[in-house]
mmCIF file of C-alpha atoms in Angstrom:
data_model
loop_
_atom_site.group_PDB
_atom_site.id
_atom_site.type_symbol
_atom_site.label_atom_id
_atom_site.label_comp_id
_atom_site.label_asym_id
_atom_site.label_seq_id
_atom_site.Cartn_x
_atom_site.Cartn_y
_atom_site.Cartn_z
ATOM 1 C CA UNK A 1 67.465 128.994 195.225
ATOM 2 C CA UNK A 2 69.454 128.558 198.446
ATOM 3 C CA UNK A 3 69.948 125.228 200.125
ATOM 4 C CA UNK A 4 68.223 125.019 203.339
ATOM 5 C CA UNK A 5 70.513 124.474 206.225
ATOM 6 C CA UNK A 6 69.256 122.164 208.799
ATOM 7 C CA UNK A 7 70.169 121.531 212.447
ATOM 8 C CA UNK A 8 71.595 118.175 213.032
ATOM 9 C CA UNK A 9 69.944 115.878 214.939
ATOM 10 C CA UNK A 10 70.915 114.793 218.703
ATOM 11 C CA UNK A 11 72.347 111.464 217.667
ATOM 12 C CA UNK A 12 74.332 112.942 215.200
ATOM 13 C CA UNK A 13 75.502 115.789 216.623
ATOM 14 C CA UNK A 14 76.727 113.196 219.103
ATOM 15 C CA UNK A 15 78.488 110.494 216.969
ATOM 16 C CA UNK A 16 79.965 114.283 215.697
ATOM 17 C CA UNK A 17 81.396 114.580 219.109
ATOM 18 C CA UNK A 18 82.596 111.257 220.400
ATOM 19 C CA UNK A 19 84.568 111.239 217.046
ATOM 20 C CA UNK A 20 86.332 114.697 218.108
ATOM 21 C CA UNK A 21 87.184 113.256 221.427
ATOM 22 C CA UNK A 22 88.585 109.634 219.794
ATOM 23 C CA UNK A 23 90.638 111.369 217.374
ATOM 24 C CA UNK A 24 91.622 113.786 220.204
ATOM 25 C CA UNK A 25 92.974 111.115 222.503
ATOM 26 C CA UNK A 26 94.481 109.080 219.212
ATOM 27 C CA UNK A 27 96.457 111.684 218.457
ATOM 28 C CA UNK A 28 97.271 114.010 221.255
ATOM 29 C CA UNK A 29 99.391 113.093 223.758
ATOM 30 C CA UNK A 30 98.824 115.058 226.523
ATOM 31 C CA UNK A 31 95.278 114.149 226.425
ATOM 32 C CA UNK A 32 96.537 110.495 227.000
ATOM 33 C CA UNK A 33 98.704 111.444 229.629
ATOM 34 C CA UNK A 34 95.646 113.197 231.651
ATOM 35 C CA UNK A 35 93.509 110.226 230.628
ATOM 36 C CA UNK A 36 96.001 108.060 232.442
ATOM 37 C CA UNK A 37 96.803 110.352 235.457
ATOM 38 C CA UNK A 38 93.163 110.695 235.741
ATOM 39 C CA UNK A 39 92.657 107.182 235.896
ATOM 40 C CA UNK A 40 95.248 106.835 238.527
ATOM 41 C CA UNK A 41 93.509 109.087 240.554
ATOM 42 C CA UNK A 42 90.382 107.244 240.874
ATOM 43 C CA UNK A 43 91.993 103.955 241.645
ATOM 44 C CA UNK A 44 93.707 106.036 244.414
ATOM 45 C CA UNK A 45 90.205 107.831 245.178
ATOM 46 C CA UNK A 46 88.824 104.019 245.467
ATOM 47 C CA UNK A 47 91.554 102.836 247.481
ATOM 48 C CA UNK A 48 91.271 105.540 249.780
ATOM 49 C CA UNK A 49 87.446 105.075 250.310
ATOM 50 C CA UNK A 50 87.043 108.629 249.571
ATOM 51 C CA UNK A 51 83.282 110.125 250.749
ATOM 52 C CA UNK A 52 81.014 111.344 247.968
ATOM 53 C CA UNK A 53 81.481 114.823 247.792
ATOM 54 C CA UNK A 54 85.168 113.575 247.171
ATOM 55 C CA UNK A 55 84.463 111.600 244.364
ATOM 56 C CA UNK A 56 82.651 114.080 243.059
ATOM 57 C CA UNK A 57 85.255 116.991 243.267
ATOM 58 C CA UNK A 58 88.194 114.583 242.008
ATOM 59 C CA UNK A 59 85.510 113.812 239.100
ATOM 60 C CA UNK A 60 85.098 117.243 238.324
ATOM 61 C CA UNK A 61 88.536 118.126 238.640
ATOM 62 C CA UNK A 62 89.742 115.577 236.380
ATOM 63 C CA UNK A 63 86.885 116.305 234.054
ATOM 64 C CA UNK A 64 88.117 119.909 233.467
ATOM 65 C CA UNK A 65 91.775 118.979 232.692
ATOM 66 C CA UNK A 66 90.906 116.717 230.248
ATOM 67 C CA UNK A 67 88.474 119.484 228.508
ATOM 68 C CA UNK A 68 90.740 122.158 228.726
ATOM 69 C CA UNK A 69 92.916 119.859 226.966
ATOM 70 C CA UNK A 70 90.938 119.077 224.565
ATOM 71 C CA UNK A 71 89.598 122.873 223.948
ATOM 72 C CA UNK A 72 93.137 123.282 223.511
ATOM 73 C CA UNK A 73 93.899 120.790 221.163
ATOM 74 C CA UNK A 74 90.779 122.592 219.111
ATOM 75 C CA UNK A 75 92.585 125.826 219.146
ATOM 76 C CA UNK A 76 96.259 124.762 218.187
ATOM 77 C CA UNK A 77 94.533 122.715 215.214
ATOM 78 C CA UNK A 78 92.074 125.867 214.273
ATOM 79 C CA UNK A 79 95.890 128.245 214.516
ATOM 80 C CA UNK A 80 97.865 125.722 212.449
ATOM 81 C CA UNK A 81 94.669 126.105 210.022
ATOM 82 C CA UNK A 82 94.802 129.993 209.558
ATOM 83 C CA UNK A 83 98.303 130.908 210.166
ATOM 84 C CA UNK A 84 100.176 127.634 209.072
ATOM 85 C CA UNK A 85 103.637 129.678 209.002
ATOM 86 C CA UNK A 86 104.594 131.601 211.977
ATOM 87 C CA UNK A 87 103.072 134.532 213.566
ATOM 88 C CA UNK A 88 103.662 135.732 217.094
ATOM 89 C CA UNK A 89 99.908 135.948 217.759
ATOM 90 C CA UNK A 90 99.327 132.630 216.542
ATOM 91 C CA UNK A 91 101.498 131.406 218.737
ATOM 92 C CA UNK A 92 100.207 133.793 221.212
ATOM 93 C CA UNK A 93 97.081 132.679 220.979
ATOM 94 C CA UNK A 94 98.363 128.664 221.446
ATOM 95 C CA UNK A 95 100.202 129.862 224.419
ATOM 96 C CA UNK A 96 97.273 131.190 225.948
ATOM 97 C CA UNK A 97 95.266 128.046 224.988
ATOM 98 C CA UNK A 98 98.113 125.869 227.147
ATOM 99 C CA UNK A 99 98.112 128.020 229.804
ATOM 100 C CA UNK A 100 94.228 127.061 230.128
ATOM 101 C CA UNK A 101 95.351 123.705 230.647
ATOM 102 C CA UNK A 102 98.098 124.433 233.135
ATOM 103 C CA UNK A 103 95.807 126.375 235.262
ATOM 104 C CA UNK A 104 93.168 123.521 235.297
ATOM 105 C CA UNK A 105 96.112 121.137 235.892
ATOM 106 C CA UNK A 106 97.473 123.220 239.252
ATOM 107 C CA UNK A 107 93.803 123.530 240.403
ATOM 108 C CA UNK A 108 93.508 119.568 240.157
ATOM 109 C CA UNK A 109 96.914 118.788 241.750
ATOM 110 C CA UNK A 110 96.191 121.278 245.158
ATOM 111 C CA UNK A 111 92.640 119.501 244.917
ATOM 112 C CA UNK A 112 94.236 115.630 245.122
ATOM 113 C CA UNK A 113 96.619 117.067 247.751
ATOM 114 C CA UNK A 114 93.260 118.367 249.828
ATOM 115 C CA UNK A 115 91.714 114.786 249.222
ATOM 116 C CA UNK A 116 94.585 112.044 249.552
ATOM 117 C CA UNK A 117 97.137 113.857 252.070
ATOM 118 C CA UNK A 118 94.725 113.249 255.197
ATOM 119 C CA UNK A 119 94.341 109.514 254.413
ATOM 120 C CA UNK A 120 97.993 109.210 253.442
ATOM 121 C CA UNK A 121 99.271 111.031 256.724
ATOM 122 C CA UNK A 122 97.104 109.019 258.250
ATOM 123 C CA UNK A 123 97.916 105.347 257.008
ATOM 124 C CA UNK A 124 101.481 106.616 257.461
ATOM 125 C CA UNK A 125 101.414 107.493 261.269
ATOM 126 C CA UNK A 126 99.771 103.726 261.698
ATOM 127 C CA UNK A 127 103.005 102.317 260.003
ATOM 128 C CA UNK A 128 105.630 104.196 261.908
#
């Protein structure tokens, strides 16, 4: 007779999780460079005294670099699994995965521009 597969439970499915993420930012380092930038940005945000809804969209913003990043991490390591020697729609297929990441990346760059250029222009006009 068959073995009976069974759901994990919530805790587990999240201790499954967090571990993907800490081996993610261990060993990826684009993932620590958006952890970092990301950081930066809300030390910035704080400085600033950004309103809510600023905070929020820099949150969100940052939030969906870092899990593009990671989906993409998922998908070069899934690749490498399948086609470990080179194939032009494996690498295809990473491309595409990246490209995720630099869209994400542009969208949170114009969005810190929108957010910190007003306060910057501003604090600049007081000092010259």
């Amino acid at each position: 007779m068959g073995r009976i597969y069974r759901k994990p439970g919530f805790l587990r499915s999240l201790n499954q999780a967090w571990r993907g993420m800490m081996y993610t930012v261990k060993t990826q380092k684009h993932v620590q460079f958006h952890l970092f930038a990301g950081s930066a940005v809300l030390l910035l945000a704080w400085w600033s005294e950004v309103t809510r809804l600023e905070w929020l969209i820099l949150i969100l913003a940052i939030g969906s670099v870092i899990g593009a990043e990671v989906m993409n991490s998922a998908i070069e390591t899934v690749v490498d699994m399948v086609q470990p020697n080179f194939h032009p729609l494996a690498g295809m297929a990473k491309d595409i995965a990246a490209g995720a990441v630099l869209v994400t990346a542009i969208q949170a760059v114009v969005i810190g521009f929108v957010v910190f250029l007003p306060p910057l222009l501003r604090l600049a006009s007081k000092m010259f």
